[in-house]
Tab-separated table of C-alpha atoms and ligand atoms in Angstrom:
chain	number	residue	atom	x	y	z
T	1	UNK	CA	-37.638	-97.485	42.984
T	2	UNK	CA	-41.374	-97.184	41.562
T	3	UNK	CA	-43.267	-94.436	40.820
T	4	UNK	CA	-47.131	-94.583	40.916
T	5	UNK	CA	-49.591	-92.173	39.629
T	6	UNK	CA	-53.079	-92.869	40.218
T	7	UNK	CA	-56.225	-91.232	38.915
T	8	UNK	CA	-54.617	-87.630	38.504
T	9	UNK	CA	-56.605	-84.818	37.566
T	10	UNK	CA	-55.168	-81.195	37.112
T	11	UNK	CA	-56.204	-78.026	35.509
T	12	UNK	CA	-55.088	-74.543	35.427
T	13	UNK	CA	-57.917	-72.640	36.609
T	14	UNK	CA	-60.879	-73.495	34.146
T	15	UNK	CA	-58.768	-75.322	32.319
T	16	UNK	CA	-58.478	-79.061	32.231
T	17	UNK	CA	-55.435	-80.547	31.556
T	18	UNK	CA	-54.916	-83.942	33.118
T	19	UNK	CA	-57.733	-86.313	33.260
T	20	UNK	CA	-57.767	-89.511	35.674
T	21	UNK	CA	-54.447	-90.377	34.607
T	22	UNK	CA	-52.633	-93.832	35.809
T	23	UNK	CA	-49.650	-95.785	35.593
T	24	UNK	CA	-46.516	-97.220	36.925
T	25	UNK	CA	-43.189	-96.979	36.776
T	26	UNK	CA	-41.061	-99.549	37.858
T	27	UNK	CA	-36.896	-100.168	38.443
T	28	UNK	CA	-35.143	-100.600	35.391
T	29	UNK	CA	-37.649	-98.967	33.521
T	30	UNK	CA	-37.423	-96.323	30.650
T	31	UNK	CA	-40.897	-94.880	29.995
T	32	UNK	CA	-42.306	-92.484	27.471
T	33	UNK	CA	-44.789	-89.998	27.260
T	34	UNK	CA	-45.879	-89.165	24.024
T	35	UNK	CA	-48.691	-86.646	23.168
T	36	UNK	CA	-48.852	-83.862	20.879
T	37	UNK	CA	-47.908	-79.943	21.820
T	38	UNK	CA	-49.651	-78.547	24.599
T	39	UNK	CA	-50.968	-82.021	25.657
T	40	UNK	CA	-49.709	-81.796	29.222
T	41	UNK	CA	-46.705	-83.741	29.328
T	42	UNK	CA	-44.523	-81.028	30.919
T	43	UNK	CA	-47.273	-80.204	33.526
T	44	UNK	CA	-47.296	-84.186	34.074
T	45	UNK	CA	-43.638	-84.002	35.263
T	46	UNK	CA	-44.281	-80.870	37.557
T	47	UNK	CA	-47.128	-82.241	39.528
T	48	UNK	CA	-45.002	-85.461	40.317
T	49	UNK	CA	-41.734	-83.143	41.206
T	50	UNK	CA	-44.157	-81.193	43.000
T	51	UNK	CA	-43.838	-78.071	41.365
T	52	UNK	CA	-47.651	-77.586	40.715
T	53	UNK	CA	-50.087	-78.076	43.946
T	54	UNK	CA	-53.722	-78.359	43.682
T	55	UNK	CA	-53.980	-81.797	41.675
T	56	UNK	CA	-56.482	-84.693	42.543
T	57	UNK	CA	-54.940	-88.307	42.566
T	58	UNK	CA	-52.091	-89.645	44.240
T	59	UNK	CA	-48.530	-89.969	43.054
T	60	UNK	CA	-46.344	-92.532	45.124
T	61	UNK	CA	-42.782	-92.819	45.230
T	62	UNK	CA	-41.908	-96.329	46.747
T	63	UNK	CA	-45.847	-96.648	48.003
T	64	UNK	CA	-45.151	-92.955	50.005
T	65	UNK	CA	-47.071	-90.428	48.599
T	66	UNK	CA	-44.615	-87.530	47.585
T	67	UNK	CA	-46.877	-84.660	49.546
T	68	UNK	CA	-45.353	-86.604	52.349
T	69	UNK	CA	-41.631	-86.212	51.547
T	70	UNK	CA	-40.265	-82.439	52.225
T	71	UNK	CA	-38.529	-81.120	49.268
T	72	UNK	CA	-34.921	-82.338	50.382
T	73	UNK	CA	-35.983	-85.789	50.264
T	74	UNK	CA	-37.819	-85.373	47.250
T	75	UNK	CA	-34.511	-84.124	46.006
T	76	UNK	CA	-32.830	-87.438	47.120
T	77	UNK	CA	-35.409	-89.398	45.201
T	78	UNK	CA	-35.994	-87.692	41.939
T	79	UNK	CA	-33.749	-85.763	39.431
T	80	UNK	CA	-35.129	-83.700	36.901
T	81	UNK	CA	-33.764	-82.590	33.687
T	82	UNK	CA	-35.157	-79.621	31.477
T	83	UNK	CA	-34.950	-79.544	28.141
T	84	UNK	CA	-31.266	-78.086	26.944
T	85	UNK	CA	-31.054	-74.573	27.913
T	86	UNK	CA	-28.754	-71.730	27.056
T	87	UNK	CA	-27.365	-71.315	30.588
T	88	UNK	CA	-26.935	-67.864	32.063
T	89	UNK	CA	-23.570	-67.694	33.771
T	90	UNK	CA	-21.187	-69.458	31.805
T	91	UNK	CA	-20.199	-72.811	34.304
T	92	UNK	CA	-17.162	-74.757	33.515
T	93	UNK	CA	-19.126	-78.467	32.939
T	94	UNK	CA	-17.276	-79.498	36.057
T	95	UNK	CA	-18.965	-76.843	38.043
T	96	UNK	CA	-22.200	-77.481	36.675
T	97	UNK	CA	-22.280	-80.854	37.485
T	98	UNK	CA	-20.843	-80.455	40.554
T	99	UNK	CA	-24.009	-78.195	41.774
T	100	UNK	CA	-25.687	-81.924	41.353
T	101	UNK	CA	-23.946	-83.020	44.505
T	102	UNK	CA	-25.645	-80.102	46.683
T	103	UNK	CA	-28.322	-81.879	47.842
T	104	UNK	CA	-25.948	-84.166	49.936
T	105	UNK	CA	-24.012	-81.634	51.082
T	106	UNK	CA	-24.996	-79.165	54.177
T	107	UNK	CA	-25.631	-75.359	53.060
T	108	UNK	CA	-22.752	-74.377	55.335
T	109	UNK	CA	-19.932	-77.447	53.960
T	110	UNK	CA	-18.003	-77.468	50.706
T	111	UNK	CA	-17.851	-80.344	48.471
T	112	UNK	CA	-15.190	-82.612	49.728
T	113	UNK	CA	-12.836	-85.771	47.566
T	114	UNK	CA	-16.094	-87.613	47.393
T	115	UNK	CA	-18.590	-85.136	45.706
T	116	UNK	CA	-15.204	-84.596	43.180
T	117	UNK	CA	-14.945	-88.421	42.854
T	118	UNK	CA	-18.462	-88.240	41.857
T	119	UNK	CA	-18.341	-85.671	39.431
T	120	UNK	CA	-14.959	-87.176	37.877
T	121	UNK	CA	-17.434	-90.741	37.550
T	122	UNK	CA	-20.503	-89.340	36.072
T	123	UNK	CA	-18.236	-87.468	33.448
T	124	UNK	CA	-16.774	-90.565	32.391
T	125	UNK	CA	-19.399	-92.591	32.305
T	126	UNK	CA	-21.258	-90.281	29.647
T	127	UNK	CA	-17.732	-89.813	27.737
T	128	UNK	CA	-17.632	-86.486	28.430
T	129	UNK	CA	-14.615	-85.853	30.432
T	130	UNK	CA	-12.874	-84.262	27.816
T	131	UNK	CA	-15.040	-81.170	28.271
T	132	UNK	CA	-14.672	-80.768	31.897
T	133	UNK	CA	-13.340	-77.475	31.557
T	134	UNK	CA	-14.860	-75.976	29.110
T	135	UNK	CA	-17.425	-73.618	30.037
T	136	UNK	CA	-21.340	-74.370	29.570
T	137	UNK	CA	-21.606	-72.122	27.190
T	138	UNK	CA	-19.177	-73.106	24.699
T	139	UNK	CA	-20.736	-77.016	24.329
T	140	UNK	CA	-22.995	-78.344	22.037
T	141	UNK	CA	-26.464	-78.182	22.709
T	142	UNK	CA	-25.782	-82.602	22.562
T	143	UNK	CA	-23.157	-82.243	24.867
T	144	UNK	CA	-25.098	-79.821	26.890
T	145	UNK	CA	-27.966	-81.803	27.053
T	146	UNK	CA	-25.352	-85.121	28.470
T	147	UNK	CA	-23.745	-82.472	31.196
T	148	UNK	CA	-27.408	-81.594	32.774
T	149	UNK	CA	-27.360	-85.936	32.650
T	150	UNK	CA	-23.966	-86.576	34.744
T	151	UNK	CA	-25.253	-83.522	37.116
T	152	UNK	CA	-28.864	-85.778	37.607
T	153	UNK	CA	-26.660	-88.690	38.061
T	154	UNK	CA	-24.047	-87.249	40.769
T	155	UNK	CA	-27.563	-86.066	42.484
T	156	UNK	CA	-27.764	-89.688	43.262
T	157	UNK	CA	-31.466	-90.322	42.814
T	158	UNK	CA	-33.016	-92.803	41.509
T	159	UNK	CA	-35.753	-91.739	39.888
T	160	UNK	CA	-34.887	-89.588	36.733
T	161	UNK	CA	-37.724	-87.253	34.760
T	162	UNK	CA	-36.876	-85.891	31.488
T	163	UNK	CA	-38.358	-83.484	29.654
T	164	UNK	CA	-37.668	-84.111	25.659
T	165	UNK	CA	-34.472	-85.196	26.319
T	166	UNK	CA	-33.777	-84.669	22.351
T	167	UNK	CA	-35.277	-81.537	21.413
T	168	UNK	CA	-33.339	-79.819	19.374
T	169	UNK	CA	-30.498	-82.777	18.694
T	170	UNK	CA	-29.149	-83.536	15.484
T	171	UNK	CA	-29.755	-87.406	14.912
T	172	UNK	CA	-26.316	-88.314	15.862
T	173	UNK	CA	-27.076	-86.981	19.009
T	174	UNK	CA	-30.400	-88.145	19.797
T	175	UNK	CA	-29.092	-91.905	19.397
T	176	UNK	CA	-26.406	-91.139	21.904
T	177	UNK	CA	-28.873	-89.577	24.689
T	178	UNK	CA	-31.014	-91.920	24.570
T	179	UNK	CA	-28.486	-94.983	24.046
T	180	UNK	CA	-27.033	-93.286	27.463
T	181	UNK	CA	-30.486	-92.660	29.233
T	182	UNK	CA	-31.438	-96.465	28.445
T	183	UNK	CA	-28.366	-97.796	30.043
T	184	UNK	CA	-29.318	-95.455	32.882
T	185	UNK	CA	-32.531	-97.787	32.967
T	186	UNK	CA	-30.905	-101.048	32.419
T	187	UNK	CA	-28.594	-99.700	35.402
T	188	UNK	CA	-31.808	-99.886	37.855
T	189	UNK	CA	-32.325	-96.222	37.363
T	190	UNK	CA	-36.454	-95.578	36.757
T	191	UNK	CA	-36.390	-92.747	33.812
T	192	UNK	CA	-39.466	-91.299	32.945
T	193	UNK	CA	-38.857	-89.205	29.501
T	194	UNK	CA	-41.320	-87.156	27.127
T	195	UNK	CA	-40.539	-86.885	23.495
T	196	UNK	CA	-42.016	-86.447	20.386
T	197	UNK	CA	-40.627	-89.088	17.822
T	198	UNK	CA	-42.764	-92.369	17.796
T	199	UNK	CA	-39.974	-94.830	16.420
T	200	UNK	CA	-37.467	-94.003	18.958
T	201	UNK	CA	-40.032	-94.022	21.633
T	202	UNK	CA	-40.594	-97.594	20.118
T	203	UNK	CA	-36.759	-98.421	19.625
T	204	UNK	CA	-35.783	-97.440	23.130
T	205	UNK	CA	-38.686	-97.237	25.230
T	206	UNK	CA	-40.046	-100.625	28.064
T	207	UNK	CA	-43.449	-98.990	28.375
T	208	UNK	CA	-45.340	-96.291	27.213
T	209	UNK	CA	-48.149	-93.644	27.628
T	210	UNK	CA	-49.767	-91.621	24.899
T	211	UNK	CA	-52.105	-88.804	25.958
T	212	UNK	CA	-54.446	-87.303	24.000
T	213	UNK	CA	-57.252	-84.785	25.482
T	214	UNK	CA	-56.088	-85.191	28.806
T	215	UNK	CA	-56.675	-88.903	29.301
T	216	UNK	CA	-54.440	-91.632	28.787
T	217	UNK	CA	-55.318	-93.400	25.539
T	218	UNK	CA	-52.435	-95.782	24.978
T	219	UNK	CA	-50.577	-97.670	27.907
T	220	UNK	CA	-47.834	-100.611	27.171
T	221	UNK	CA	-45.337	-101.826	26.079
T	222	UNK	CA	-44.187	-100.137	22.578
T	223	UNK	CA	-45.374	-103.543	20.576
T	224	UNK	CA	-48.463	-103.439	22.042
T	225	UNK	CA	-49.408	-100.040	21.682
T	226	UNK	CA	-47.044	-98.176	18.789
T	227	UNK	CA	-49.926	-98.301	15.773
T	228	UNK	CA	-51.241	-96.653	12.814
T	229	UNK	CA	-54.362	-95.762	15.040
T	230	UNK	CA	-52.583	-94.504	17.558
T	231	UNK	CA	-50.805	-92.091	15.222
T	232	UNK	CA	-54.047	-90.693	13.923
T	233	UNK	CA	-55.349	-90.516	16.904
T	234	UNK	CA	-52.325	-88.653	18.339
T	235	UNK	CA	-51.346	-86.209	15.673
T	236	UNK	CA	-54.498	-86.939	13.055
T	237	UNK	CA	-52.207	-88.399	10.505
T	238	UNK	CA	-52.681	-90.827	7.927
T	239	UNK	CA	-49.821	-93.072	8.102
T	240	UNK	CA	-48.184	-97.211	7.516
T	241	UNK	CA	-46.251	-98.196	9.928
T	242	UNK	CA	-43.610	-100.857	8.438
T	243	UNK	CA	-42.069	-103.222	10.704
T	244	UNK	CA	-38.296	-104.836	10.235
T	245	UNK	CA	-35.763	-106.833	11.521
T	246	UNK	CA	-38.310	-108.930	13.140
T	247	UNK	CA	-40.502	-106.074	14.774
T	248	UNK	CA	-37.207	-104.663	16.725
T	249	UNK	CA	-38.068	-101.292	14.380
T	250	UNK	CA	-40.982	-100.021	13.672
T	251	UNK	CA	-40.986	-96.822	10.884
T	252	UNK	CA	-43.944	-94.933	10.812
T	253	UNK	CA	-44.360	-93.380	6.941
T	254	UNK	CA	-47.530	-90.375	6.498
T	255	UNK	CA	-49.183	-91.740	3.411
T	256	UNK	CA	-49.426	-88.145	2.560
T	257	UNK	CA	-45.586	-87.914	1.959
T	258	UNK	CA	-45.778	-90.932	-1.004
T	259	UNK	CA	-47.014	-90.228	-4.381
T	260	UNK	CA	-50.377	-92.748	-4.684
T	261	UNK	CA	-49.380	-95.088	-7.506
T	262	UNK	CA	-45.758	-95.849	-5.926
T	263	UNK	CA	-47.449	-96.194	-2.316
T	264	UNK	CA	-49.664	-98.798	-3.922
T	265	UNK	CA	-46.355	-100.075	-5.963
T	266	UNK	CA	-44.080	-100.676	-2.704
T	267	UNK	CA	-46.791	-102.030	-0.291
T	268	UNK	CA	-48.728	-104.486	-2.950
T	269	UNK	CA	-45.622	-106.900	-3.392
T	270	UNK	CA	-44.438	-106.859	0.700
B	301	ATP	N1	-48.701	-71.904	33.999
B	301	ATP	C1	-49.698	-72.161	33.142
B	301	ATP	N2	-50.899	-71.559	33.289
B	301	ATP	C2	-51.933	-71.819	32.451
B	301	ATP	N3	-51.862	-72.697	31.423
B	301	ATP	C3	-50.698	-73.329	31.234
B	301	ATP	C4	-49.551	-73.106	32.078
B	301	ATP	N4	-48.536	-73.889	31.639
B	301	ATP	C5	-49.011	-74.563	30.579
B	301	ATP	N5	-50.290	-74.239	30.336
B	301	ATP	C6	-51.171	-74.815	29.289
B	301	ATP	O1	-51.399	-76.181	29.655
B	301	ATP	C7	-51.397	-77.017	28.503
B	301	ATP	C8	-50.368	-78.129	28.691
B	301	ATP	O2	-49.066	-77.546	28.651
B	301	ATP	P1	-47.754	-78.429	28.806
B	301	ATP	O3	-46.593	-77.515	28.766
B	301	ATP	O4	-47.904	-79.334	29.965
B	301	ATP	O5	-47.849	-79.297	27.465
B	301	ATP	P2	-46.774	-80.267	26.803
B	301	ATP	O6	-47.487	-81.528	26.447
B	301	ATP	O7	-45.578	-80.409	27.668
B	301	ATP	O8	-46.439	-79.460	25.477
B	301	ATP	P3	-45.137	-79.489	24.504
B	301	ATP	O9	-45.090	-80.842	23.878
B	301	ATP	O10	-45.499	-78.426	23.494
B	301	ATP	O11	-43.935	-79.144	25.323
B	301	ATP	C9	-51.157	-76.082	27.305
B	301	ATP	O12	-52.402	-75.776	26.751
B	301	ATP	C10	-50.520	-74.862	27.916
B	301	ATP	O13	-50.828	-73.712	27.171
């Protein structure tokens, strides 16, 4: 299932936030939106899920344009998942997940052996089973983060948006997210993601944006675009990026952080 955004424009009154943005999203694919804070990479993912109104552009789902689809079958098509909250009410992780299953469900029916089945699937397949009933509350913000995951995937769409999947992780359990949310793509799921950490965004990532201003100033594949001047132009630092393992990593280093004499030490004899 694609996703298409085409010359979008938003702002929040005066204020200009997105700026003729464009790209494509395809099946299978895992892309990233990088920019720096306050860039408009959350208010991105609300104007396609149709929580902001009042953009210019078009944003296609399948070649439909979503202010076309009512909110139910927007539902059906695209799951969204926040950045790891605290939850409220504390939900056993079987409950919560199970709320995933609504939207196929009619307001007035219970969920039957299937929605269940579902639930029982989606906890297996990201390994976290084992937590079923324990209450939301009393997980890991990792594990939290994997249980709003299995309640996306029991939603059964195809389309999944994250918003910084990772924040907050320790590294253990960004590798496992985002191991999990790229098997999602190589599953046929299309997973849009925004994040802040350049070499995973390379290391996991098919395609890429990078925003800056408002407009899109990097769109590709991570070789093609993941670069030293894309870093300063980003986030305005100085930095070497050092490629290994036959440009499968890429490590980017501020120049700032190395004393001058070692810098020109290490890098002279590679
Ligand atoms: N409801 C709102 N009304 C007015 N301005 C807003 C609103 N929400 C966000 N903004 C502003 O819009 C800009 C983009 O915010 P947004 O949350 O989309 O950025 P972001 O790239 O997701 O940031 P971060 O990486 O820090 O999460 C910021 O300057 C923010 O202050």
């Amino acid at each position: 299932m694609s996703i298409k955004v085409s010359n979008l424009h938003f702002s929040y009154g005066q204020h200009s936030i997105l700026n003729d943005i464009s790209f494509v999203a395809e099946d299978g694919e895992l892309l990233s939106v990088l920019g720096p804070n306050g860039v408009g990479k959350s208010t991105l993912f609300r104007c396609i899920l149709r929580l902001l109104n009042g953009y210019q552009g078009k944003i296609q789902i399948n070649d439909v344009e979503t202010n076309d689809l009512s909110i139910e079958e927007m539902a059906k098509l695209v799951a969204y998942i926040p950045q790891s909250h605290y939850p409220a009410f504390n939900y056993s992780v079987f409950d919560m997940v199970l709320m995933g299953t609504s939207v196929q469900v009619s307001a007035i029916s219970s969920p039957g052996k299937k929605q269940i089945q579902l639930v029982e699937d989606a906890l297996e397949r990201l390994e976290i089973s084992h937590l079923k009933n324990r209450g939301c509350s009393q997980i890991s913000g990792g594990e939290r983060q994997l249980v709003l995951m299995a309640r996306a995937l029991v939603q059964k769409s195809r389309i999944l948006i994250l918003d910084e999947p990772t924040a907050n992780l320790d590294f253990g359990n960004q590798v496992r997210v985002l191991t999990q949310v790229k098997s999602l793509a190589s599953d046929g799921y299309t997973v849009i993601q925004s994040t802040h950490n350049p070499d995973q965004t390379f290391l996991f990532s098919d395609k890429v944006i990078a925003i800056q201003d408002g407009k899109i100033i990097g769109y590709g594949t991570p070789k093609d675009i993941y670069t030293e001047e894309l870093i300063q132009n980003l986030y305005k630092i100085d930095s070497e990026i050092q490629s290994l393992y036959d440009d499968k990593v890429r490590v980017c280093i501020p120049k700032s952080t190395i004393k001058r004499e070692y810098y020109h030490k290490m890098f002279s004899c590679l």
